Coordinates of C-alpha atoms in Angstrom, one line a residue:
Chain V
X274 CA 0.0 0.0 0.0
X275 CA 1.4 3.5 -1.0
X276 CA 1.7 6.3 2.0
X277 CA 1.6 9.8 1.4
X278 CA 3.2 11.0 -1.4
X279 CA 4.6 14.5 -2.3
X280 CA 5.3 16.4 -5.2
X281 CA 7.6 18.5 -6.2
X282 CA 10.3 17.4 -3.6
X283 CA 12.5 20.6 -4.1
X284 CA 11.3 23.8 -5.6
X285 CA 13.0 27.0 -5.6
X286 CA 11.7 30.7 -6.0
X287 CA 12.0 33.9 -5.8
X288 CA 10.5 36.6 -3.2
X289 CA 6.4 38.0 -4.2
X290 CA 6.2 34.9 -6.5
X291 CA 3.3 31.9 -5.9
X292 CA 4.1 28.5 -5.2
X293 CA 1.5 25.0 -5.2
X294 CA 2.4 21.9 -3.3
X295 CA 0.9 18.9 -3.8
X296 CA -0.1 15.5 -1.3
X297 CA -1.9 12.7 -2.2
X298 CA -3.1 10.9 1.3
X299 CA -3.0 6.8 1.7
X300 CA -5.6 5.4 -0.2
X301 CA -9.0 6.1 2.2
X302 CA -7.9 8.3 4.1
X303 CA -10.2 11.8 4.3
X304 CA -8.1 14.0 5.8
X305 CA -4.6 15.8 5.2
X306 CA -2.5 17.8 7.3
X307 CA 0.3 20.5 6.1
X308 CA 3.0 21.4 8.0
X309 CA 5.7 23.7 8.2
X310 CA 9.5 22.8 8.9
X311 CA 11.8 25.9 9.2
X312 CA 14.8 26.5 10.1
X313 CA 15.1 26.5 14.0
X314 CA 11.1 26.8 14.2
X315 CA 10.2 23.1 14.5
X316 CA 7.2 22.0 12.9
X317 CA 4.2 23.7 12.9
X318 CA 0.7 22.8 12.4
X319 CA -0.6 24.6 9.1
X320 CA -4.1 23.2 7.8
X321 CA -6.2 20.5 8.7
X322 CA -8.9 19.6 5.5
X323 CA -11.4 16.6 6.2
X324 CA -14.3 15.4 3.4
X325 CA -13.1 18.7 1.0
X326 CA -13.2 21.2 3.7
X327 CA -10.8 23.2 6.2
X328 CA -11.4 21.9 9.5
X329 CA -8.6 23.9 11.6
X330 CA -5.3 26.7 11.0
X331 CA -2.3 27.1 12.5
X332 CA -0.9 30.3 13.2
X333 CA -0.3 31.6 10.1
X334 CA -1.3 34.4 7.2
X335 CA -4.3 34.3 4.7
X336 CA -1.1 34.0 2.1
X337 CA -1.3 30.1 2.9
X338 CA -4.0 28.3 1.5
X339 CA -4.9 25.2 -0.2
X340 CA -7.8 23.1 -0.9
X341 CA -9.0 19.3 -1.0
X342 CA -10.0 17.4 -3.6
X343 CA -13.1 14.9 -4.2
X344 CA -10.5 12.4 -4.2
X345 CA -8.8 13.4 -0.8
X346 CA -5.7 14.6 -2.5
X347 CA -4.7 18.4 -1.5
X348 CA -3.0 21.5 -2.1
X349 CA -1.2 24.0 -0.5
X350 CA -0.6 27.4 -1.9
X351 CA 1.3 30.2 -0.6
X352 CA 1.4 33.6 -2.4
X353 CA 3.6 36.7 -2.1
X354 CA 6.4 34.7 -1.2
X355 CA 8.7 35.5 1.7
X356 CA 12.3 34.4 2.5
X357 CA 11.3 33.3 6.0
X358 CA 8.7 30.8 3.9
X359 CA 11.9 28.6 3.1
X360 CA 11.3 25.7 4.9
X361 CA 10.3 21.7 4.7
X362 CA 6.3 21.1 4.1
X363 CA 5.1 17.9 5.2
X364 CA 1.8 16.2 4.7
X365 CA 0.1 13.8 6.8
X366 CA -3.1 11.6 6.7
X367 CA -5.4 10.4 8.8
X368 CA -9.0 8.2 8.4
X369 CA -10.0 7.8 12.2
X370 CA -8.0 8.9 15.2
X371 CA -5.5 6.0 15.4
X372 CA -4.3 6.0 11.7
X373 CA -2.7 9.6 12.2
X374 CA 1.0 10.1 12.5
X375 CA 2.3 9.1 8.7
X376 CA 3.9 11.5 7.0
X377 CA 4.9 11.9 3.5
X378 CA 8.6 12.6 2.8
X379 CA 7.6 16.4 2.3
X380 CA 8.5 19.5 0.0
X381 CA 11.7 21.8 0.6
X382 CA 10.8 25.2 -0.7
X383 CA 13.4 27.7 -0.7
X384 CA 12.8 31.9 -1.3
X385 CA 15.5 33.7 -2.8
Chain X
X245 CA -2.8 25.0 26.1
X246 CA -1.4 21.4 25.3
X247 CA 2.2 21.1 24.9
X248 CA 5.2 18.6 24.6
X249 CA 8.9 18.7 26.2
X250 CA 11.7 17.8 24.7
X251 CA 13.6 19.0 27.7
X252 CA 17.1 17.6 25.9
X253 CA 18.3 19.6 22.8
X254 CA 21.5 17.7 22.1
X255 CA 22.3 14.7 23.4
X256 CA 26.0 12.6 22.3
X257 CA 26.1 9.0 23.7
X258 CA 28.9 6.5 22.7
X259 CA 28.1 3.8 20.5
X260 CA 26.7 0.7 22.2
X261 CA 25.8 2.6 24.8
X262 CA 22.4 3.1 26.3
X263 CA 19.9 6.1 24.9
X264 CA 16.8 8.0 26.8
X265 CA 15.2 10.3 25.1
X266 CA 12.9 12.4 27.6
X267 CA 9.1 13.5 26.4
X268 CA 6.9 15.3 28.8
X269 CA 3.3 16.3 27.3
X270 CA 0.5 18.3 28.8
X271 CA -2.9 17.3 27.9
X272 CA -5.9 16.4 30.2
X273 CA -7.0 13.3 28.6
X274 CA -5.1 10.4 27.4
X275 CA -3.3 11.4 24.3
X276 CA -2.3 9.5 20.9
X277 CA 1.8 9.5 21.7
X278 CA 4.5 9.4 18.7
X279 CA 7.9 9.2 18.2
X280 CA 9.8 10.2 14.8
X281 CA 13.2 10.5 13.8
X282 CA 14.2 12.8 11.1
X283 CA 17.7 12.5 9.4
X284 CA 19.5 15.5 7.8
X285 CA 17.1 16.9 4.7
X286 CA 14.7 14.3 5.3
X287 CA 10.8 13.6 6.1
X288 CA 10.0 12.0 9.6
X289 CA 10.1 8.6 10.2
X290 CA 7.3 7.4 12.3
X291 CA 8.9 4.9 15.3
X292 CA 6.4 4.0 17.3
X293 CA 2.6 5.3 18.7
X294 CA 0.5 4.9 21.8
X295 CA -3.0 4.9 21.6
X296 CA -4.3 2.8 24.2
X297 CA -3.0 -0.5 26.4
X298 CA 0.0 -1.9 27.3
X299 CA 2.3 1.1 27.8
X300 CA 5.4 0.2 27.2
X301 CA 5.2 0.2 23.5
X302 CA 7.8 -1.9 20.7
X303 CA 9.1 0.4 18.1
X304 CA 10.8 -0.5 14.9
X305 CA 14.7 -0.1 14.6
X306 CA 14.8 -1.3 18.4
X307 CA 13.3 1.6 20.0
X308 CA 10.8 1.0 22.7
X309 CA 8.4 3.8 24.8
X310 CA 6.4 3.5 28.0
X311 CA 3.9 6.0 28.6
X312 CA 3.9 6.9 31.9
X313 CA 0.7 8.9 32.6
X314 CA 1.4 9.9 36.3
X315 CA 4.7 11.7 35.3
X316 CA 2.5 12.8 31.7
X317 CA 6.0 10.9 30.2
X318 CA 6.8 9.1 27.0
X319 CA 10.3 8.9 27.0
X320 CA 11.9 6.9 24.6
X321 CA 14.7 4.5 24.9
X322 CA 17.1 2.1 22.9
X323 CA 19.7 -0.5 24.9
X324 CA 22.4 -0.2 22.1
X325 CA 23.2 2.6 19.9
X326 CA 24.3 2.5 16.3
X327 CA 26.4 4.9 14.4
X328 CA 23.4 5.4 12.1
X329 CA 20.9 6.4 14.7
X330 CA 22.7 9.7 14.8
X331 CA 19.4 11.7 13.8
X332 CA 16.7 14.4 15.6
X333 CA 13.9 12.6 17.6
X334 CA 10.7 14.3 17.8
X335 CA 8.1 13.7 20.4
X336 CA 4.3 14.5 19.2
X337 CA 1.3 14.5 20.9
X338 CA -2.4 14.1 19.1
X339 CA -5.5 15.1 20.9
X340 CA -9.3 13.4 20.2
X341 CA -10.8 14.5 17.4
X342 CA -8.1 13.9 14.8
X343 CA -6.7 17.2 14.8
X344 CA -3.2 17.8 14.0
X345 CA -0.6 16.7 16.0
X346 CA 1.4 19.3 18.5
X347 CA 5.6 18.4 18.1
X348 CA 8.1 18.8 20.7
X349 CA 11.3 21.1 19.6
X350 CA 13.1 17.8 19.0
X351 CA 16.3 16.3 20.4
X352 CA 19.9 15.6 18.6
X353 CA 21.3 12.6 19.0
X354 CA 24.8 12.9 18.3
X355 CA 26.8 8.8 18.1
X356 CA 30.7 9.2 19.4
X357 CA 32.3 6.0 17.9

């Protein structure tokens, strides 16, 4: 059985631009998770979507966003681009309470 | 709020030695408990969970955890360190309600051969 996967696994761009990051949960599993990895930060909760909606937000600006598809797969978009936005983005999955804690192998983003 | 300890930031043992990794969580129910390791520029690595039951928990590489509610621990432990478990160990806690998991700041294990 696949886990999470993750795609791209490295992109790079530049400050202001728009960037899309892409999960695709374990098969039946309703809900993804982003997180954010940066630099001496740890990782912090991001987004929590469940059956194609947002369920919960971490601490951060209306500049992160994503969405969930009819097939469970998700996206994460941030716009206006920021150095301090360099980081690792994981994705996790989750059907019922004791299937979460698998992560996919993530997205490094850096902002030049 | 709940939160989780990682009250270690670096640790260095000698190979073969002994490793304890300390976790302390606060949370008023019983949490879902998790241990990852993370190597340099990679995802996290999922050791071992507690849910529910016998609370000293088996863990793949060797690790092991017991979840110790009266001292809200879950301190992880290995008898014999490898070179290659030189890594960062996070500690995670989940709440009910699947909602995302809170991480602890994460420990470095440093090997000394």
């Amino acid at each position: 059985e696949a886990g999470v996967t993750q795609s791209p696994t490295h992109l790079i761009k530049t400050r202001g631009q728009q960037v899309t990051l892409r999960c695709s949960p374990i098969s039946g599993h309703t809900s993804v998770y982003w997180y954010q990895q940066a630099l001496g930060l740890g990782l912090q909760f991001l987004l929590w979507y469940d059956e194609g909606e947002e369920r919960n937000r971490g601490n951060f600006p209306p500049r992160f966003s994503g969405r969930q598809f009819p097939n469970y797969s998700s996206e994460l978009n941030v716009n206006a681009l920021e150095l301090e936005d360099s980081a690792l983005y994981l994705c996790a999955s989750s059907l019922v309470e004791a299937d979460r804690g698998f992560f996919g192998p993530g997205t490094r983003l850096t902002v030049l | 709020a709940q939160s989780v300890t990682q009250p270690d930031i670096h640790i260095t043992v000698s190979e073969g030695a002994s490793l304890e990794l300390r976790c302390n969580y606060s949370y008023g129910a019983t949490p879902y408990l998790f241990w990852y390791v993370q190597s340099p520029g990679q995802g996290l690595q999922l050791l071992l969970k507690y849910f529910s039951g016998d609370t000293l928990v088996q863990g793949i590489k060797g690790f092991e955890a017991e979840f110790k509610r009266s001292q809200s621990s879950f301190n992880l432990r290995k008898p014999s360190v490898h070179w290659s478990d030189a890594a960062e160990y996070f500690c995670a806690v989940g709440y009910t309600g699947r909602r995302a998991l809170t991480f602890g700041s994460g420990t470095r294990l440093q090997v000394q051969p």
